[in-house]
Amino acid sequence: MINFYEEALKRKDDLLKDLETLVQIPSVDDPSTAGLNQPFGKANRDALDAMLSIGKRDGYAVEDVEGYAGHIDVGDKEETFGVLGHLDVVPCNPVGWNTDPYNMVIKDGVTSI
């Protein structure tokens, strides 16, 4: 049986780098930059592209659903296992932060986003 905790630890640095890439995108809905294949604005498009790029880099089949969604597929599609998530964030109040809200911070071995 696969020990997923051990597998994640083996990939910790790479996983944190990918997480940092995604955190740095302020993917707030922005109708002023919406358009073809980016119905929720440029930043959301950037977040979707980044995630699909990670999936493709790691050898998975990826599909962009006209900027509304995307999926990263594993296997031959005979059976499907889905994990739903989202990449957009709500607007943040710029006041009250000790660090930039769109930068990941690792302090004393603890990752904060």
Short mmCIF file of C-alpha atoms in Angstrom, two decimals:
data_model
loop_
_atom_site.label_atom_id
_atom_site.label_comp_id
_atom_site.label_asym_id
_atom_site.label_seq_id
_atom_site.Cartn_x
_atom_site.Cartn_y
_atom_site.Cartn_z
CA MET A 1 0.00 0.00 0.00
CA ILE A 2 1.22 3.50 -0.79
CA ASN A 3 2.16 5.66 2.17
CA PHE A 4 0.96 9.02 0.82
CA TYR A 5 2.54 10.94 3.69
CA GLU A 6 5.97 9.54 2.85
CA GLU A 7 5.43 10.21 -0.84
CA ALA A 8 4.45 13.81 -0.12
CA LEU A 9 7.55 14.28 2.05
CA LYS A 10 9.74 13.05 -0.82
CA ARG A 11 8.22 15.76 -3.01
CA LYS A 12 7.84 18.45 -0.35
CA ASP A 13 10.12 21.06 -1.95
CA ASP A 14 8.52 20.66 -5.38
CA LEU A 15 5.00 20.74 -3.91
CA LEU A 16 5.79 23.92 -1.98
CA LYS A 17 7.23 25.54 -5.10
CA ASP A 18 4.05 24.73 -7.05
CA LEU A 19 1.89 26.02 -4.19
CA GLU A 20 3.91 29.22 -4.09
CA THR A 21 3.39 29.70 -7.83
CA LEU A 22 -0.38 29.45 -7.38
CA VAL A 23 -0.52 31.61 -4.23
CA GLN A 24 1.25 34.46 -6.03
CA ILE A 25 -1.61 34.82 -8.52
CA PRO A 26 -4.28 37.20 -7.16
CA SER A 27 -7.04 35.26 -8.90
CA VAL A 28 -9.93 37.54 -7.99
CA ASP A 29 -12.87 37.76 -10.39
CA ASP A 30 -12.24 40.76 -12.65
CA PRO A 31 -14.95 41.44 -15.25
CA SER A 32 -12.88 44.33 -16.65
CA THR A 33 -10.33 41.83 -18.01
CA ALA A 34 -12.84 39.12 -18.97
CA GLY A 35 -12.88 37.92 -22.53
CA LEU A 36 -12.66 34.89 -24.77
CA ASN A 37 -11.29 31.91 -22.78
CA GLN A 38 -10.98 34.04 -19.66
CA PRO A 39 -14.58 34.63 -18.56
CA PHE A 40 -13.51 35.50 -15.00
CA GLY A 41 -10.63 37.80 -15.98
CA LYS A 42 -6.92 37.60 -16.67
CA ALA A 43 -5.74 36.60 -13.19
CA ASN A 44 -8.13 33.64 -13.09
CA ARG A 45 -6.90 32.67 -16.56
CA ASP A 46 -3.31 32.87 -15.27
CA ALA A 47 -4.16 30.61 -12.31
CA LEU A 48 -5.86 28.06 -14.57
CA ASP A 49 -2.91 28.10 -16.98
CA ALA A 50 -0.47 27.64 -14.11
CA MET A 51 -2.36 24.66 -12.71
CA LEU A 52 -2.79 23.00 -16.10
CA SER A 53 0.88 23.59 -16.80
CA ILE A 54 1.81 21.81 -13.58
CA GLY A 55 -0.39 18.86 -14.56
CA LYS A 56 1.07 18.70 -18.06
CA ARG A 57 4.63 19.00 -16.73
CA ASP A 58 3.96 16.03 -14.47
CA GLY A 59 2.80 13.89 -17.37
CA TYR A 60 -0.96 14.09 -17.06
CA ALA A 61 -3.49 14.79 -19.79
CA VAL A 62 -5.01 18.23 -19.28
CA GLU A 63 -8.04 19.95 -20.72
CA ASP A 64 -9.08 23.57 -20.63
CA VAL A 65 -12.86 24.04 -20.72
CA GLU A 66 -12.92 27.45 -22.42
CA GLY A 67 -11.45 29.12 -19.33
CA TYR A 68 -14.43 28.18 -17.15
CA ALA A 69 -12.66 25.15 -15.71
CA GLY A 70 -9.99 22.64 -16.43
CA HIS A 71 -9.16 19.10 -15.56
CA ILE A 72 -6.07 17.01 -15.14
CA ASP A 73 -6.66 13.38 -16.03
CA VAL A 74 -4.96 10.29 -14.70
CA GLY A 75 -5.26 6.90 -16.39
CA ASP A 76 -7.09 5.65 -19.42
CA LYS A 77 -10.52 7.13 -18.65
CA GLU A 78 -12.11 3.68 -18.16
CA GLU A 79 -12.62 4.69 -14.55
CA THR A 80 -12.78 8.19 -13.17
CA PHE A 81 -11.75 9.60 -9.83
CA GLY A 82 -12.46 13.26 -9.29
CA VAL A 83 -11.16 15.85 -6.89
CA LEU A 84 -12.90 19.19 -7.15
CA GLY A 85 -11.20 22.41 -6.22
CA HIS A 86 -10.94 26.00 -7.22
CA LEU A 87 -8.12 28.44 -7.88
CA ASP A 88 -9.94 31.74 -7.45
CA VAL A 89 -9.79 33.78 -4.28
CA VAL A 90 -11.98 36.45 -2.73
CA PRO A 91 -10.67 40.02 -2.68
CA CYS A 92 -8.56 40.61 0.39
CA ASN A 93 -8.52 43.67 2.56
CA PRO A 94 -4.99 45.07 2.18
CA VAL A 95 -5.02 46.26 5.80
CA GLY A 96 -4.02 44.03 8.68
CA TRP A 97 -1.52 41.73 7.02
CA ASN A 98 1.94 41.11 8.46
CA THR A 99 3.12 39.95 5.03
CA ASP A 100 1.97 40.28 1.43
CA PRO A 101 -1.20 38.14 1.19
CA TYR A 102 -0.09 36.81 -2.19
CA ASN A 103 3.27 35.52 -1.02
CA MET A 104 3.78 32.25 0.76
CA VAL A 105 5.87 32.50 3.92
CA ILE A 106 7.79 29.66 5.55
CA LYS A 107 8.80 30.57 9.08
CA ASP A 108 10.19 28.13 11.62
CA GLY A 109 9.33 25.26 9.28
CA VAL A 110 5.65 26.23 9.03
CA THR A 111 4.14 27.31 5.71
CA SER A 112 1.64 30.16 5.83
CA ILE A 113 -0.53 31.29 2.96
#
